[in-house]
Short mmCIF file of C-alpha atoms in Angstrom, two decimals:
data_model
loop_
_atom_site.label_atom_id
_atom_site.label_comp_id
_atom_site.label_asym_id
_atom_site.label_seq_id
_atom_site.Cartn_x
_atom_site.Cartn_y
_atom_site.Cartn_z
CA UNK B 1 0.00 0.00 0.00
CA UNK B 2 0.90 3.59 -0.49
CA UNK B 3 1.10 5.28 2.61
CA UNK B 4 -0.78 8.59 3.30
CA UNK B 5 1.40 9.76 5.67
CA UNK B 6 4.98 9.71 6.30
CA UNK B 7 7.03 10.53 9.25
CA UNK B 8 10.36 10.79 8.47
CA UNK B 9 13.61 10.94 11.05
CA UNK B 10 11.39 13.19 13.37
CA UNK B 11 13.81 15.06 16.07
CA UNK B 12 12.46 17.52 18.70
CA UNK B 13 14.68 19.72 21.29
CA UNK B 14 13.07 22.09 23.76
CA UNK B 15 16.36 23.52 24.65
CA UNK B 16 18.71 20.87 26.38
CA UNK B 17 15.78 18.33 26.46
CA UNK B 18 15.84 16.01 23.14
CA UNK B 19 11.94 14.84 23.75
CA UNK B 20 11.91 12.96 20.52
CA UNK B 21 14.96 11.16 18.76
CA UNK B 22 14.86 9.71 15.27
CA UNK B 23 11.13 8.72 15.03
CA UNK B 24 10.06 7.55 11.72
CA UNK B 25 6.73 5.66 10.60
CA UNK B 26 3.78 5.38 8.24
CA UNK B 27 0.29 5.71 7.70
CA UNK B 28 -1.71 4.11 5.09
CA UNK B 29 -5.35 4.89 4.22
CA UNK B 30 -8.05 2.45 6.08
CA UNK B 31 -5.43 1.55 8.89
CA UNK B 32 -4.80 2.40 12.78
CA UNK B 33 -1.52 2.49 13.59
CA UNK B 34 -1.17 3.26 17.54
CA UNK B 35 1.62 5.17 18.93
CA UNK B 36 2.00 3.34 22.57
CA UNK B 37 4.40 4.48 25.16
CA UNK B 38 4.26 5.49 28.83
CA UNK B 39 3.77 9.36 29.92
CA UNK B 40 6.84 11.57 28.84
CA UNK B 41 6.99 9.16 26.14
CA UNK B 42 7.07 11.52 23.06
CA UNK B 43 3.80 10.42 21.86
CA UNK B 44 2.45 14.13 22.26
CA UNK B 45 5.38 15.56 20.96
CA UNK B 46 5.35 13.49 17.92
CA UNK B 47 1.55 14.04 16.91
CA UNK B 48 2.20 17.90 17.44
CA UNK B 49 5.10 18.02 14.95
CA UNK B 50 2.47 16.28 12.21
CA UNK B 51 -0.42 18.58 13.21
CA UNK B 52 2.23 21.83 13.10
CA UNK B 53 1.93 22.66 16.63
CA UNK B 54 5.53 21.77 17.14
CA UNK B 55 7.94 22.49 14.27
CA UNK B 56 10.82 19.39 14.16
CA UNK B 57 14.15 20.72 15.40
CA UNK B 58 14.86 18.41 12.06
CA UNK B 59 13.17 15.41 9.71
CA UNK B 60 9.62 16.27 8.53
CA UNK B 61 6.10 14.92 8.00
CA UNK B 62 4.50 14.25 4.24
CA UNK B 63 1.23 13.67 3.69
CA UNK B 64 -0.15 12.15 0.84
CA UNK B 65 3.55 12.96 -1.00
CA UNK B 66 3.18 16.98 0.42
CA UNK B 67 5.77 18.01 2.50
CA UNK B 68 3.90 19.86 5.85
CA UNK B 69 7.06 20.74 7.80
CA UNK B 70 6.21 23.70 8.35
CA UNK B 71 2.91 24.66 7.78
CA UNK B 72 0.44 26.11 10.70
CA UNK B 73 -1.93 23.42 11.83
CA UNK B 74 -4.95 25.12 10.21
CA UNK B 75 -2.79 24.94 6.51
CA UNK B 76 -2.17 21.40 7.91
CA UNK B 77 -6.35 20.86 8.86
CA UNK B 78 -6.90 22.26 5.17
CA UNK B 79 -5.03 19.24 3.86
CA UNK B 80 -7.21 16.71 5.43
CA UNK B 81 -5.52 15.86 9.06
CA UNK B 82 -7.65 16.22 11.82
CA UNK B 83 -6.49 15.61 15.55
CA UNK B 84 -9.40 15.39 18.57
CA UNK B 85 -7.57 15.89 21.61
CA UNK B 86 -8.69 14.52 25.36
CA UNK B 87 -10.67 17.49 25.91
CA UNK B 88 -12.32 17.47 22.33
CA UNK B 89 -12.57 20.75 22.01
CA UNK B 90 -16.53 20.82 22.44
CA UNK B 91 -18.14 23.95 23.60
CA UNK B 92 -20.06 22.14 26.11
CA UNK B 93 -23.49 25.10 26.21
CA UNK B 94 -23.77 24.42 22.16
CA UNK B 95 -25.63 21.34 20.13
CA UNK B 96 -24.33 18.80 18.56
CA UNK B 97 -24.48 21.01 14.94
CA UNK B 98 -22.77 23.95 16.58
CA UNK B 99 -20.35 22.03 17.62
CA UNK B 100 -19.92 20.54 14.31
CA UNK B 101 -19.69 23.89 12.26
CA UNK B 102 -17.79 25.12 15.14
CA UNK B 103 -15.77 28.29 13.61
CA UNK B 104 -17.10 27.55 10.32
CA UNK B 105 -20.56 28.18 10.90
CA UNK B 106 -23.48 27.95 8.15
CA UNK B 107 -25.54 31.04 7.44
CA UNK B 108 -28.70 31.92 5.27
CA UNK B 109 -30.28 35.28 4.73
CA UNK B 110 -33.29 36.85 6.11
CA UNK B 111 -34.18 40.35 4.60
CA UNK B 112 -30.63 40.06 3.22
CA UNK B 113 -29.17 39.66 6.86
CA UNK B 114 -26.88 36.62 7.31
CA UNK B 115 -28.18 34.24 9.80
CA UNK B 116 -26.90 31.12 11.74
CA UNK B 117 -28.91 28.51 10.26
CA UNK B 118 -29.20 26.51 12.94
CA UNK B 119 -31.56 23.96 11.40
CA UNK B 120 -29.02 23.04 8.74
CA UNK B 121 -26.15 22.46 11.50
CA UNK B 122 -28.74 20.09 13.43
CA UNK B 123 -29.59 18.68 10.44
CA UNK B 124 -26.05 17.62 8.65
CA UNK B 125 -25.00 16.95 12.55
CA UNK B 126 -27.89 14.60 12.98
CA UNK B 127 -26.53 12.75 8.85
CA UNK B 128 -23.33 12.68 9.61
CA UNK B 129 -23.67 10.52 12.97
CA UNK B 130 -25.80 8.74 11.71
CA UNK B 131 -23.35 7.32 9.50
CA UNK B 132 -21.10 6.70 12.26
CA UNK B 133 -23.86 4.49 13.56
CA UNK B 134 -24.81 7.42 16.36
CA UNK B 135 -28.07 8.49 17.54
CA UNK B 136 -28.56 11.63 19.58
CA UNK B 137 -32.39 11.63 20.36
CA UNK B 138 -32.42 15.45 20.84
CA UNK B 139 -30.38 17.23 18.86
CA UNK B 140 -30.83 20.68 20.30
CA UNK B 141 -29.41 19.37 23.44
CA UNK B 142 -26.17 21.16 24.74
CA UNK B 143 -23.09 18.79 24.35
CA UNK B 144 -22.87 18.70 28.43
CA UNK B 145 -25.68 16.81 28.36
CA UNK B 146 -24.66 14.15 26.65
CA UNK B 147 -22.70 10.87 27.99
CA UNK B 148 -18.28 10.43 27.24
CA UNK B 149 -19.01 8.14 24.17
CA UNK B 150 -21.43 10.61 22.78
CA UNK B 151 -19.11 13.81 23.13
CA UNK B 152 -16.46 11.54 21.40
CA UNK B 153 -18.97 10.94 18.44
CA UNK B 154 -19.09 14.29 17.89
CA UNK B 155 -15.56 15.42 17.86
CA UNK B 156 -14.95 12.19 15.41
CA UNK B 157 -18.09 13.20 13.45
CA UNK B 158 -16.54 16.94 12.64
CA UNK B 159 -13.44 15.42 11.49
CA UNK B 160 -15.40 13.76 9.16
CA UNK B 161 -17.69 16.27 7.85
CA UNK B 162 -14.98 18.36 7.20
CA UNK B 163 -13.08 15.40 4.89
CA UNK B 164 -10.84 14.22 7.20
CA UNK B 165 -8.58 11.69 5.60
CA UNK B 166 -6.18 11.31 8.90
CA UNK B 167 -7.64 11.38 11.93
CA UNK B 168 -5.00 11.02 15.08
CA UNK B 169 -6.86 10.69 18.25
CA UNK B 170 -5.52 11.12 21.96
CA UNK B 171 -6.38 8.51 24.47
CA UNK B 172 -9.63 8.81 23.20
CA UNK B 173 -11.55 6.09 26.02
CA UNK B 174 -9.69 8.09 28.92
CA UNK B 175 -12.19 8.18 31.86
CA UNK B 176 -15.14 6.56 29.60
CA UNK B 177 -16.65 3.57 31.14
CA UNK B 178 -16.61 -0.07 29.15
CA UNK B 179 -19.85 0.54 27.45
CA UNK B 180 -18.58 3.64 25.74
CA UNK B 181 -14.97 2.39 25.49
CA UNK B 182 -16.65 -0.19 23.04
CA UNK B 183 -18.46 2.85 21.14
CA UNK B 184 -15.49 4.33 20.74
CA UNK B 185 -13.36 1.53 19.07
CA UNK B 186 -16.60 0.84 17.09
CA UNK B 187 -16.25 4.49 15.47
CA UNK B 188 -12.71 3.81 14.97
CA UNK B 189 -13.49 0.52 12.77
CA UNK B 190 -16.07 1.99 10.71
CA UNK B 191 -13.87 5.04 10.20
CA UNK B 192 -11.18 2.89 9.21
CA UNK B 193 -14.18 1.10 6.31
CA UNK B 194 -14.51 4.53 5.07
CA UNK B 195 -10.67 4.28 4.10
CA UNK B 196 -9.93 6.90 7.17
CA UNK B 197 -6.11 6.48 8.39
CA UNK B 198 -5.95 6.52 12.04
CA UNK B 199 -3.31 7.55 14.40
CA UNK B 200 -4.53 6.61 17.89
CA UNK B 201 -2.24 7.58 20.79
CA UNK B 202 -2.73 5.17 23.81
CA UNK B 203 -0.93 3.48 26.90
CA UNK B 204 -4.20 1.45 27.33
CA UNK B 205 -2.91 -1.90 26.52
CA UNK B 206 -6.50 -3.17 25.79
CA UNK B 207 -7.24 -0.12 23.65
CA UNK B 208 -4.19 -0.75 21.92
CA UNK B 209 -4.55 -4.21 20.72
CA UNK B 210 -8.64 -3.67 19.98
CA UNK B 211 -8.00 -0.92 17.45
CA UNK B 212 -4.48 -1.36 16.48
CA UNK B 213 -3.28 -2.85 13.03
CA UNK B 214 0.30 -1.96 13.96
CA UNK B 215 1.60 -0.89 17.43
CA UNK B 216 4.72 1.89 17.71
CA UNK B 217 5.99 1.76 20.93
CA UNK B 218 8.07 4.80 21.73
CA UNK B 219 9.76 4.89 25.21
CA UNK B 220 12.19 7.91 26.14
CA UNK B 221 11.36 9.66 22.79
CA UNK B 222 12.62 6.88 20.93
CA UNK B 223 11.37 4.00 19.09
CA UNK B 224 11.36 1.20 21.18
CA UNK B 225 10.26 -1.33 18.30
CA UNK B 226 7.09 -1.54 16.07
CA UNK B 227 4.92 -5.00 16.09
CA UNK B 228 1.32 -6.60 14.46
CA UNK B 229 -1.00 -7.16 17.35
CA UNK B 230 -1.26 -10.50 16.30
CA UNK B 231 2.59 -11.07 16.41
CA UNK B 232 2.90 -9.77 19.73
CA UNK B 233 1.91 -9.73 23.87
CA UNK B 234 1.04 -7.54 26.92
CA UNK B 235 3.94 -8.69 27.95
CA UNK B 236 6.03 -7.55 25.29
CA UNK B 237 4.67 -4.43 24.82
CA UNK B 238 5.27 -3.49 28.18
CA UNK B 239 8.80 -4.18 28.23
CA UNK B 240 8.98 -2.01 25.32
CA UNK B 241 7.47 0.73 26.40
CA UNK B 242 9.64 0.85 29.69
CA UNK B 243 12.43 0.76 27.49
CA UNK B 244 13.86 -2.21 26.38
CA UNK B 245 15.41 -3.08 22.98
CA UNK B 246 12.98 -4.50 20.13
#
């Protein structure tokens, strides 16, 4: 397969601290590849430097054969990357279709005044999850409202709308209960039907070998070795993400 996304040689120095040394990896369309590794790990670092947070001290990021070193993360969300943090950037008073048009809101005209159109937003929202396999029985509900797996559809649900052909995800089951934990890797396998390339950061070792088709472990900003889930252990796993050679 032709890979989507390419990390190549990524470095990052905040002053004397090297947080990430030498990391290189792929993405290819339709597959999760899970960057695993303990806290301090580089795993935030790394997803940073390919959403332009972070600029690498050297290597770069391509994506789909573009170079993005570089570019500011909204040039980078203009390619097709989106990244839904652990606090999902919800604004927690609006609906689910303010929350999907979120900066980017739809408008109509009344006695040639632009408008929200609010109905529209609901309406797309209330499409769109339903393709994920969502319901929200009352769409004008603020996003507080709703439960952890819910709030998670959302965020995944606006990456989508707006074309999303890399999604990277952070911890995305942290504090959910098992019920929506299961929602969540459910969205991740129809996303990955759709052809969606996933980067899912996790040191959930159950997360990581429900969603993963490949597993880099980093440990220490490195990369502590790369395995199939269905080559590989707990076991081993954890020994490479506390450091040990693989």
């Amino acid at each position: 397969m032709t890979p989507i996304l390419q990390a190549q040689n990524l470095n990052k120095r905040f002053g004397g601290n090297e947080a990430v040394k030498d990391v290189s990896f792929v993405v290819n369309a339709g597959e999760c590849v899970v960057l695993a590794g303990d806290n301090g790990a580089g795993k935030s670092t790394v997803i940073k430097m390919i959403s332009g947070v972070h600029t690498p001290t050297s290597g770069e990021v391509r994506f789909q054969e573009e170079r993005l070193t570089g570019k500011t993360p909204n040039a980078i969300r203009q390619t097709g990357i989106e990244t839904i943090y652990q606090d999902l950037a919800l604004a927690d008073n609006l609906d689910p279709g303010l929350n999907l048009y979120l900066g980017r809101e739809a408008t109509r005209r009344f006695l040639g005044i632009p408008m929200v159109d609010r109905r529209t937003m609901r309406e797309t929202a209330k499409e769109v999850l339903k393709g994920l396999g969502i319901v929200i029985p009352d769409p004008s509900a603020p996003v507080r409202d709703l439960s952890g797996g819910q709030r998670q559809a959302i965020a995944i649900a606006r990456a989508i709308h707006w074309k999303a052909k890399l999604v990277i995800m952070d911890e995305p089951t942290a504090a959910l209960g098992v019920p929506e934990q299961r929602e969540v890797m459910a969205l991740i396998e129809r996303l990955k039907a759709q052809g969606v390339g996933i980067i899912l950061i996790s040191h959930n070792l159950p997360d990581i070998f429900a969603a993963a088709d490949r597993i880099i472990v980093l440990a220490r900003g490195v990369v502590a070795g790369e395995r199939r889930p269905a080559e590989t252990s707990d076991e081993e796993i954890v020994r490479l993400m506390m450091g040990a050679a693989g």
